[in-house]
Amino acid sequence: MLMDKLREGAQGRIAKIIFWLIIFSFSLAGVGSYLNRPANTDPAEVNGEPITAQALENAYRNERSRLEAQLGENFAQLADNPAYLQRMRQGVLERMIDDVLVNQAIKDAKLRVGDEQVKKAILAMPYFQKDGKFDNDLYLAVLRQNNLTPEGFRDTVRQDLATQDYLGAVSQSEFALPAEARLLDRLLNQTRDVRLYTLPLAAFSGAVQVTDEERKAFYDAHHDQFMSQEQVAINYLLLDVDKIAAGISPSDADVQAYYDQHQDSYRTAERRKVAHILFAKQDADAQKKVDAELVKLKAGADFAALAKSDSADTLSARNGGELDWFEPGVMDPAFDKAAFALAKVGDLSQPVQSQFGYHIIKLLGVEPAKVKTLDEVKEQVRQQVKEDKAKEQFLDLQQQMADLSFENPDSLDEVATKLGLQVQQLALQPVSSNEFPLSNDKVKTQAFSVELRDQNTNSEVIALSDKQAAVIHVVDYKPAAVRPLDEVKAALDTAIKHDKALAAVQAEAAALLEKLKSGESVDAAVAAKQGKVETLAGVRRDDQKLDQQLASALFKLAKPVDGKPVYSQVGLFDGDQVLMALTAVHEADKDSANLSRLQASLQRNYGDAAYRAMLAQLRAKAKISYHQLDKVAE
């Protein structure tokens, strides 16, 4: 009876509606899963060829490493700016796109480098050479260290050679005519005669007065020049390895255990004292001479006497060829190996070839390696134990500080209590402050971040160095604001006086320029304003006797015609005004010694321009698709 009722219900109208709703929901789920497939994660496609996210990441990290090595500590400040890193990442991507375009062009041109050319290139690479010759074991070892296979490296070299050939064909197709280089050479070596009239800004500043109306108008128009800096006050906790170490007293057992485990650290290397005779050349004649010298020595000749008379190392020769005591790894590798291979005092080496020539080496003395006793290094060991224990505690406390500051985000008091630290305070400081810990760029970035002050939360643990870490909490903040007029009155007067004096000196210079053009003398007028008049002959473009701003303006003037000077007014960066009268232009009457280098430089510039034009053409014809870049990796 019950089963009949269920079967009857299943055939009813409501059951059918539910059934179709279920089917419809499955269909929507299917469509949704299709629509929500992962988006394309490749940063870009070039003519259908993807540049993968991993390839971009590798190239980006290589670029970061290069800049870190080049800029040192300055890079850390740049790297704190996400916008800079994003621009750098975009630049890396653009270069990768250029590389793909060039590789595609090479493929289209059916340009291929033969196996023999690839082989010669690899054999010539200095990374794989030992004693001036290709070493296959070294080659394989270097590839293994860089996670490369011989086949993969071969293909990379082949592609690089093809790229060089292709780009060489583009850039080297350009040339510079001798006449072009000669014209440029003559222009660069041209000299000019000029008369200069200088009106100093300072002569117009004394009589300038500032009214209240001018002061108020300037203040209202230039609020941005009179802003106070944003300021922040913070509380902070500081972990310091040195302070932790000061509270640690290692036991004698700790010191003994450390010494036993690190005896190699207190071992002095073997030292040797030798004398040598050097034949500086490395040709067959030098080899014959060194062989003959060795025969004399084995026959009983005096080593010191021969060193004085025959050795090319004149400094050691004066002392019979003797050198100072040295440890392994100090001398040239070949010399070092031979010297430490000698068994007993008085032994002679066979002729040894180094980068300096051929040597015969005589062993004069040996100081064997030895380990310093604990008594000799006890204080040194004790200090090292303190530092090691302090670093262990530092790392542990750093983790605890991170956890506690996260669990108690609205204050540092609870964190300080549990870690036995003292909350330190820094009163309101401007963004330009170098007070500790704001002297650390990472701390400054966090202290002035919107997140910390808006959410009233502790910062993450900030590594100040390998020995210091801090957590900060913003307790007060003052945004940048326009300073009151009365507070900036002195600065206002200085700015207004400068502008009024500048306008006055410019007007006076313009008036005197018109007098010069009409043939009048202005020497007395310039002298009345404490200015100076000077005549310079044979001025060159790079002449140190003339301000470069003036030199640049001078060589932009047209040549005088019919002996009439050409005039110009130049405002210097400090506000002084200079009237310039170009009286003569002298062309070089012969080519300079730099003509050939100049022609080569022109050709390189034309080649670079051709390369840039080729890339622009490839980009114009290509279909380049950009996808959203992943967040810049820190």
XYZ file of C-alpha atoms in Angstrom:
634
model
C 0.000 0.000 0.000
C 2.746 2.410 0.984
C 4.874 1.526 -2.070
C 1.872 2.084 -4.323
C 1.420 5.564 -2.850
C 5.101 6.368 -3.467
C 4.955 5.162 -7.061
C 1.812 7.204 -7.618
C 3.505 10.301 -6.173
C 6.551 9.822 -8.360
C 4.347 10.021 -11.420
C 2.614 13.175 -10.213
C 3.014 16.739 -11.540
C 5.015 18.036 -8.543
C 7.511 15.176 -8.736
C 8.090 15.881 -12.409
C 8.729 19.574 -11.709
C 11.290 18.658 -9.029
C 12.924 16.191 -11.421
C 13.357 18.828 -14.141
C 14.653 21.369 -11.638
C 17.353 18.894 -10.595
C 18.301 18.283 -14.247
C 18.392 22.052 -14.854
C 20.675 22.623 -11.837
C 23.100 19.985 -13.120
C 23.153 21.638 -16.514
C 23.896 25.019 -14.926
C 26.677 23.477 -12.870
C 28.127 22.077 -16.056
C 27.974 25.417 -17.823
C 29.418 27.151 -14.764
C 32.338 24.779 -14.583
C 32.991 25.476 -18.237
C 32.736 29.252 -17.819
C 34.909 29.199 -14.693
C 37.840 27.369 -16.222
C 41.196 28.852 -15.144
C 42.145 31.921 -17.179
C 45.234 31.971 -19.366
C 48.163 32.401 -16.980
C 50.729 33.168 -19.686
C 51.725 36.864 -19.343
C 51.895 37.341 -23.119
C 51.581 35.653 -26.512
C 53.614 36.645 -29.542
C 52.123 35.497 -32.834
C 50.511 32.620 -30.967
C 53.726 31.651 -29.150
C 53.287 31.920 -25.367
C 55.719 33.485 -22.923
C 55.061 31.377 -19.849
C 54.689 32.699 -16.333
C 57.602 30.518 -15.221
C 59.882 31.867 -17.963
C 58.999 35.438 -16.987
C 59.546 34.644 -13.313
C 63.009 33.221 -14.028
C 63.982 36.210 -16.167
C 62.601 38.621 -13.558
C 64.580 36.996 -10.746
C 67.750 37.070 -12.863
C 67.212 40.778 -13.460
C 66.700 41.363 -9.729
C 69.913 39.491 -8.949
C 71.800 41.533 -11.531
C 70.527 44.832 -10.122
C 71.211 43.757 -6.532
C 74.812 42.965 -7.484
C 75.122 46.246 -9.386
C 73.382 48.633 -6.970
C 74.083 46.921 -3.646
C 72.185 48.401 -0.681
C 70.545 51.046 -2.892
C 68.479 48.334 -4.576
C 66.735 47.471 -1.297
C 65.263 50.981 -1.168
C 64.038 50.715 -4.761
C 62.622 47.244 -4.118
C 60.423 48.611 -1.317
C 58.391 50.378 -4.001
C 55.901 47.929 -5.600
C 55.397 50.282 -8.557
C 59.126 50.165 -9.350
C 59.143 46.366 -9.228
C 56.092 46.247 -11.470
C 57.779 48.513 -14.013
C 60.905 46.371 -13.854
C 58.846 43.228 -14.399
C 57.064 44.826 -17.362
C 60.442 45.831 -18.831
C 61.678 42.237 -18.528
C 58.537 41.032 -20.321
C 59.035 43.542 -23.151
C 62.607 42.344 -23.669
C 61.380 38.741 -23.742
C 58.824 39.714 -26.398
C 61.633 41.271 -28.457
C 63.644 38.050 -28.122
C 60.696 35.945 -29.307
C 60.152 38.262 -32.289
C 63.805 38.008 -33.281
C 63.776 34.215 -32.908
C 60.657 34.009 -35.058
C 62.288 36.212 -37.692
C 65.347 33.955 -37.685
C 63.116 30.930 -38.152
C 61.236 32.601 -41.011
C 64.563 33.474 -42.653
C 65.583 29.775 -42.345
C 68.859 30.865 -40.750
C 70.612 27.936 -39.072
C 74.019 27.536 -37.453
C 75.927 24.355 -38.258
C 77.107 21.793 -35.697
C 80.769 22.564 -36.344
C 80.277 26.260 -35.616
C 78.455 25.438 -32.373
C 81.238 23.046 -31.369
C 83.935 25.651 -32.010
C 82.043 28.230 -29.967
C 81.717 25.898 -26.970
C 85.367 24.826 -27.160
C 86.428 28.484 -27.123
C 84.401 29.431 -24.036
C 86.737 30.316 -21.141
C 84.385 28.790 -18.519
C 85.295 25.300 -19.727
C 89.052 25.728 -20.118
C 91.781 24.510 -17.850
C 95.415 25.478 -18.420
C 94.344 27.154 -21.665
C 92.624 24.059 -23.080
C 89.046 22.799 -23.215
C 88.398 20.364 -20.361
C 85.446 18.047 -20.943
C 85.138 17.083 -17.262
C 84.988 20.750 -16.289
C 82.429 21.351 -19.049
C 80.125 18.612 -17.752
C 80.587 19.738 -14.140
C 79.633 23.346 -14.944
C 76.538 22.182 -16.827
C 75.506 19.947 -13.907
C 75.913 22.848 -11.456
C 73.533 24.921 -13.578
C 71.027 22.101 -14.150
C 71.790 21.975 -17.874
C 72.187 19.044 -20.232
C 74.781 19.041 -23.029
C 71.972 18.834 -25.599
C 70.058 21.744 -24.046
C 73.191 23.869 -23.747
C 74.131 23.077 -27.345
C 70.703 24.254 -28.530
C 71.023 27.446 -26.479
C 74.426 28.199 -28.002
C 73.062 27.464 -31.471
C 70.205 29.921 -30.914
C 72.571 32.577 -29.514
C 74.879 32.253 -32.513
C 71.944 32.474 -34.903
C 70.745 35.604 -33.099
C 74.218 37.156 -33.302
C 74.410 36.414 -37.024
C 70.948 37.815 -37.669
C 71.416 40.979 -35.609
C 74.894 41.380 -37.049
C 73.442 41.256 -40.547
C 70.993 44.020 -39.557
C 73.352 46.324 -37.685
C 76.430 45.773 -39.854
C 74.504 46.580 -43.004
C 74.738 50.211 -41.933
C 77.801 52.334 -42.657
C 79.063 55.851 -42.072
C 80.635 57.743 -44.958
C 84.039 59.329 -44.384
C 82.517 62.685 -45.331
C 79.922 62.340 -42.531
C 82.587 61.545 -39.964
C 84.756 64.405 -41.258
C 81.874 66.883 -41.010
C 81.097 65.787 -37.469
C 84.808 65.870 -36.580
C 85.098 69.456 -37.840
C 81.984 70.491 -35.908
C 83.245 68.899 -32.697
C 86.595 70.667 -33.062
C 85.147 74.030 -34.053
C 86.118 76.968 -31.801
C 84.308 80.262 -31.211
C 85.150 83.764 -29.982
C 82.635 85.343 -27.650
C 82.119 88.421 -25.497
C 80.092 87.860 -22.323
C 78.183 90.400 -20.217
C 77.036 89.003 -16.851
C 74.319 90.660 -14.745
C 74.181 89.105 -11.239
C 70.779 88.450 -9.670
C 72.108 89.603 -6.285
C 72.488 93.182 -7.566
C 68.707 93.396 -8.010
C 67.668 91.782 -4.722
C 68.549 94.549 -2.259
C 65.950 97.063 -3.401
C 63.071 94.572 -3.527
C 60.269 95.084 -0.992
C 57.418 92.702 -0.168
C 53.917 93.885 0.717
C 51.350 92.011 2.782
C 49.137 91.695 -0.304
C 51.965 90.120 -2.327
C 52.759 87.794 0.526
C 49.132 86.634 0.844
C 48.712 86.223 -2.921
C 51.900 84.171 -3.242
C 50.928 82.030 -0.253
C 47.476 81.289 -1.707
C 48.924 80.426 -5.134
C 51.723 78.204 -3.854
C 50.285 76.194 -0.964
C 52.223 73.149 -2.138
C 55.520 74.914 -1.364
C 54.601 75.456 2.281
C 53.395 72.051 3.366
C 54.469 70.451 6.611
C 55.625 66.845 6.353
C 53.396 64.042 7.545
C 54.465 62.858 10.993
C 54.144 59.651 12.953
C 54.735 58.527 16.540
C 55.334 54.853 17.260
C 55.869 52.384 20.053
C 58.228 49.552 19.253
C 59.828 46.390 20.594
C 63.404 45.596 19.647
C 65.173 42.240 19.623
C 68.951 42.565 19.528
C 71.396 39.652 19.324
C 74.143 41.585 21.111
C 71.880 42.389 24.074
C 70.777 38.778 24.257
C 74.413 37.645 24.153
C 75.299 39.989 27.014
C 73.042 37.951 29.290
C 74.528 34.571 28.373
C 77.390 32.964 30.349
C 78.550 29.732 28.680
C 79.792 27.013 31.007
C 83.246 25.480 30.669
C 81.541 22.311 29.441
C 79.829 24.291 26.666
C 83.157 25.821 25.665
C 84.903 22.433 25.654
C 82.137 20.841 23.591
C 82.196 23.614 21.010
C 85.986 23.451 20.747
C 85.886 19.680 20.250
C 83.326 20.001 17.465
C 85.053 22.867 15.641
C 88.750 22.139 15.900
C 89.171 22.760 12.175
C 88.289 26.392 12.826
C 91.345 26.705 15.064
C 93.767 24.896 12.798
C 96.620 26.844 11.212
C 97.408 25.742 7.679
C 100.775 24.349 6.665
C 103.181 27.062 5.501
C 106.175 26.781 3.246
C 109.190 28.900 2.433
C 110.750 28.497 -0.997
C 113.175 30.156 -3.343
C 112.672 30.269 -7.101
C 114.354 31.196 -10.337
C 112.025 32.691 -12.960
C 112.396 32.767 -16.734
C 109.682 35.254 -17.742
C 109.031 34.185 -21.315
C 107.033 31.079 -22.210
C 108.508 30.205 -25.596
C 110.744 27.317 -26.652
C 113.875 29.343 -25.951
C 112.804 29.946 -22.340
C 112.079 26.249 -21.914
C 115.573 25.380 -23.090
C 117.071 27.878 -20.638
C 115.121 26.542 -17.664
C 116.073 22.950 -18.544
C 119.736 23.954 -18.745
C 119.446 25.792 -15.412
C 118.010 22.695 -13.731
C 120.951 20.618 -15.028
C 123.368 23.105 -13.430
C 121.542 22.940 -10.110
C 121.481 19.156 -10.055
C 125.215 19.217 -10.773
C 125.746 21.238 -7.568
C 125.520 24.876 -8.688
C 124.574 27.387 -5.985
C 120.835 28.135 -6.207
C 121.075 31.611 -4.621
C 123.887 32.667 -6.962
C 122.001 31.532 -10.063
C 118.838 33.263 -8.834
C 120.739 36.538 -8.443
C 122.244 36.325 -11.910
C 119.454 34.667 -13.965
C 116.017 35.164 -12.332
C 113.569 37.570 -14.003
C 112.007 38.190 -10.563
C 114.456 40.945 -9.680
C 112.909 41.605 -6.257
C 113.428 38.071 -4.914
C 116.657 37.621 -6.898
C 118.419 40.102 -4.610
C 117.778 37.664 -1.777
C 118.822 34.532 -3.644
C 115.276 33.916 -4.965
C 113.713 33.620 -1.487
C 109.997 34.298 -1.063
C 108.004 34.929 2.119
C 106.228 32.117 3.955
C 102.894 31.272 2.290
C 99.896 28.989 2.787
C 98.192 26.829 0.148
C 96.110 28.795 -2.344
C 98.151 32.001 -2.204
C 100.444 31.534 -5.203
C 99.684 30.826 -8.861
C 97.937 27.394 -8.934
C 100.727 25.650 -10.853
C 103.431 27.199 -8.648
C 101.428 26.394 -5.497
C 100.934 22.756 -6.481
C 104.627 22.234 -7.243
C 105.821 23.963 -4.062
C 103.616 21.836 -1.779
C 104.575 18.657 -3.642
C 108.242 18.945 -2.583
C 108.979 16.355 0.095
C 111.895 17.712 2.107
C 113.974 20.831 2.574
C 116.503 21.255 -0.231
C 114.396 19.460 -2.884
C 114.142 21.017 -6.336
C 111.055 20.995 -8.546
C 110.939 20.192 -12.207
C 110.392 23.283 -14.428
C 106.953 24.719 -13.577
C 104.995 26.796 -16.079
C 102.769 29.508 -14.586
C 101.178 32.634 -16.009
C 104.467 34.443 -15.273
C 106.794 32.072 -17.093
C 108.944 29.056 -16.127
C 110.061 28.497 -12.525
C 112.505 26.234 -10.722
C 111.476 25.989 -7.054
C 113.640 25.010 -4.073
C 112.078 24.102 -0.718
C 113.700 26.056 2.144
C 111.395 25.358 5.082
C 108.130 23.772 6.259
C 105.821 24.788 9.100
C 103.351 21.913 9.532
C 99.663 22.509 10.160
C 98.688 22.542 13.832
C 95.611 22.978 15.994
C 95.625 25.714 18.633
C 94.983 24.444 22.168
C 91.794 25.321 23.988
C 93.762 27.520 26.392
C 95.039 29.557 23.428
C 91.561 30.217 22.024
C 89.337 29.855 25.099
C 88.002 33.431 25.121
C 87.453 33.347 21.374
C 85.491 30.082 21.714
C 83.497 31.421 24.654
C 82.472 34.496 22.636
C 81.458 32.316 19.686
C 79.331 30.099 21.961
C 77.626 33.220 23.330
C 76.884 34.459 19.829
C 75.556 31.095 18.663
C 73.295 30.723 21.688
C 72.147 34.325 21.311
C 71.251 33.748 17.660
C 69.266 30.647 18.584
C 67.347 32.604 21.215
C 66.953 35.503 18.782
C 65.250 33.281 16.197
C 63.024 31.697 18.825
C 62.051 35.080 20.309
C 61.454 36.455 16.835
C 58.890 33.732 16.170
C 57.264 34.266 19.567
C 57.124 38.005 18.947
C 55.443 37.421 15.583
C 52.835 35.131 17.113
C 52.111 37.305 20.151
C 51.898 40.576 18.209
C 49.411 38.922 15.859
C 47.351 37.500 18.725
C 47.372 40.866 20.573
C 47.163 43.296 17.648
C 46.002 46.488 19.388
C 49.012 47.011 21.683
C 52.603 45.934 22.333
C 52.193 45.824 26.118
C 51.121 42.175 26.340
C 53.873 41.125 23.916
C 56.492 43.016 25.948
C 55.319 41.447 29.226
C 55.458 37.873 27.922
C 58.855 38.306 26.247
C 60.453 40.344 29.041
C 61.030 43.324 26.747
C 60.453 47.040 27.247
C 58.132 49.037 24.996
C 60.168 51.895 23.567
C 58.618 55.131 22.315
C 59.439 57.479 19.472
C 57.679 60.862 19.559
C 56.193 62.472 16.441
C 58.746 62.420 13.653
C 58.506 63.764 10.066
C 58.822 61.407 7.143
C 62.351 62.712 6.508
C 63.473 61.672 10.011
C 66.462 59.390 10.432
C 65.818 58.687 14.108
C 66.113 54.983 14.989
C 64.214 52.865 14.060
C 62.814 55.141 11.303
C 66.326 55.179 9.893
C 65.449 51.730 8.551
C 63.501 52.089 5.276
C 61.352 49.028 6.011
C 60.287 50.462 9.357
C 59.556 53.858 7.783
C 57.394 52.267 5.097
C 55.392 50.378 7.730
C 55.147 53.358 10.098
C 53.606 55.580 7.421
C 51.370 52.885 5.945
C 47.625 53.520 5.955
C 46.902 49.971 7.131
C 48.693 50.191 10.489
C 47.139 53.469 11.560
C 43.630 52.834 10.204
C 43.364 49.358 11.681
C 45.263 50.263 14.883
C 47.266 47.061 14.582
C 50.810 45.880 15.216
C 53.160 45.501 12.301
C 54.671 42.227 11.244
C 58.157 41.466 12.552
C 60.559 43.690 10.620
C 64.111 42.413 10.094
C 66.371 45.438 10.571
C 69.514 43.355 10.047
C 70.700 39.824 10.716
C 71.077 40.863 14.376
C 68.024 43.048 14.974
C 64.260 42.716 14.514
C 61.388 44.953 15.570
C 57.611 45.209 15.796
C 56.029 48.661 15.717
C 52.642 50.125 16.612
C 51.517 53.552 15.375
C 50.213 55.649 18.302
C 49.829 59.044 16.613
C 49.788 60.463 13.109
C 49.622 63.941 11.634
C 49.029 64.262 7.890
C 50.855 66.759 5.728
C 49.153 70.152 5.911
C 49.629 73.722 4.765
C 51.675 75.611 7.354
C 50.164 78.869 8.702
C 51.157 82.015 6.823
C 52.841 83.599 9.834
C 54.974 80.483 10.267
C 56.346 80.669 6.714
C 56.656 84.446 6.420
C 60.453 84.365 6.037
C 60.277 81.706 3.331
C 57.544 83.694 1.550
C 59.642 86.862 1.558
C 62.660 84.981 0.196
C 60.639 83.424 -2.635
C 58.877 86.677 -3.576
C 62.099 88.693 -3.486
C 63.768 86.102 -5.701
C 60.945 86.228 -8.262
C 60.825 90.042 -8.309
C 64.610 90.299 -8.563
C 64.629 87.702 -11.333
C 62.012 89.640 -13.298
C 64.039 92.835 -12.829
C 67.363 91.332 -13.929
C 65.701 89.663 -16.929
C 64.127 92.966 -17.992
C 67.421 94.834 -17.577
C 69.264 92.162 -19.577
C 66.663 92.341 -22.363
C 67.033 96.133 -22.547
C 70.823 95.914 -22.693
C 70.580 93.234 -25.382
C 68.649 95.645 -27.607
C 71.346 98.262 -27.064
C 74.030 95.768 -28.068
C 72.145 94.897 -31.240
C 71.943 98.576 -32.125
C 75.698 98.945 -31.711
C 75.772 100.695 -28.341
C 78.259 99.861 -25.592
C 76.785 98.434 -22.400
C 80.013 97.980 -20.447
C 79.294 100.861 -18.066
C 75.710 99.689 -17.428
C 76.924 96.176 -16.598
C 79.628 97.519 -14.277
C 77.037 99.662 -12.487
C 75.183 96.484 -11.539
C 78.364 94.810 -10.196
C 78.464 92.689 -13.345
C 81.443 91.672 -15.423
C 82.454 91.795 -19.059
C 84.886 89.268 -20.485
C 86.170 88.264 -23.897
C 87.007 84.616 -24.607
C 88.778 83.397 -27.738
C 88.962 79.885 -29.159
C 86.258 78.405 -26.926
C 85.658 74.676 -27.506
C 82.439 72.761 -26.857
C 83.966 70.971 -23.874
C 85.988 73.952 -22.654
C 86.292 73.965 -18.853
C 86.804 77.729 -18.726
C 83.177 78.288 -19.717
C 80.048 77.172 -17.833
C 78.547 74.241 -19.738
C 75.145 75.944 -19.821
C 76.789 78.875 -21.608
C 78.861 76.614 -23.858
C 75.728 74.786 -24.965
C 73.969 78.077 -25.777
C 77.044 79.460 -27.530
C 77.334 76.555 -29.963
C 73.633 76.781 -30.849
C 74.089 80.305 -32.294
C 74.300 80.805 -36.047
C 77.569 81.938 -37.564
C 78.157 85.697 -37.800
C 77.560 87.095 -41.291
C 79.699 89.912 -42.729
C 81.516 90.251 -39.432
C 78.359 91.208 -37.508
C 78.125 89.553 -34.060
C 75.239 87.256 -33.201
C 73.594 88.008 -29.839
C 71.714 85.974 -27.273
C 70.445 86.223 -23.693
C 70.992 83.217 -21.403
C 69.485 82.790 -17.949
C 71.668 80.709 -15.684
C 70.290 78.271 -13.120
C 71.182 80.637 -10.259
C 69.230 83.489 -11.869
C 72.193 85.462 -13.240
C 71.631 86.734 -16.795
C 74.368 86.579 -19.434
C 74.398 88.484 -22.702
C 76.380 86.674 -25.334
C 77.971 88.221 -28.419
C 79.366 85.620 -30.808
C 82.029 87.427 -32.834
C 83.756 84.669 -34.820
C 83.638 80.951 -35.665
C 86.854 79.069 -36.487
C 86.689 75.787 -38.369
C 89.337 73.108 -37.853
C 91.699 73.065 -40.849
C 92.545 69.371 -40.608
C 91.155 66.081 -39.390
C 91.673 65.188 -35.743
C 93.310 61.999 -34.477
C 89.831 60.770 -33.458
C 88.422 60.692 -36.996
C 88.587 56.894 -37.418
C 87.057 56.280 -33.979
C 84.365 58.836 -34.734
C 83.476 57.077 -37.977
C 83.280 53.737 -36.139
C 81.081 55.317 -33.460
C 78.756 56.748 -36.112
C 78.497 53.333 -37.719
C 77.606 51.731 -34.389
C 74.940 54.375 -33.798
C 73.473 53.743 -37.248
C 73.556 50.005 -36.546
C 71.725 50.501 -33.240
C 69.129 52.637 -34.992
C 68.669 49.931 -37.639
C 68.183 47.325 -34.912
C 65.573 49.468 -33.158
C 63.805 50.081 -36.462
C 63.817 46.336 -37.192
C 62.265 45.611 -33.784
C 59.646 48.316 -34.331
C 58.760 46.774 -37.689
C 58.512 43.288 -36.213
C 56.259 44.602 -33.438
C 54.074 46.481 -35.915
C 53.452 43.306 -37.916
C 53.125 40.977 -34.919
C 50.050 39.989 -32.972
C 51.036 40.514 -29.347
C 48.517 39.649 -26.653
C 49.099 40.767 -23.063
C 47.480 39.094 -20.080
C 47.442 40.459 -16.547
C 50.827 40.099 -14.884
C 50.955 38.094 -11.691
C 51.711 39.955 -8.519
C 55.379 40.862 -8.383
C 57.246 38.270 -6.349
C 59.029 39.688 -3.338
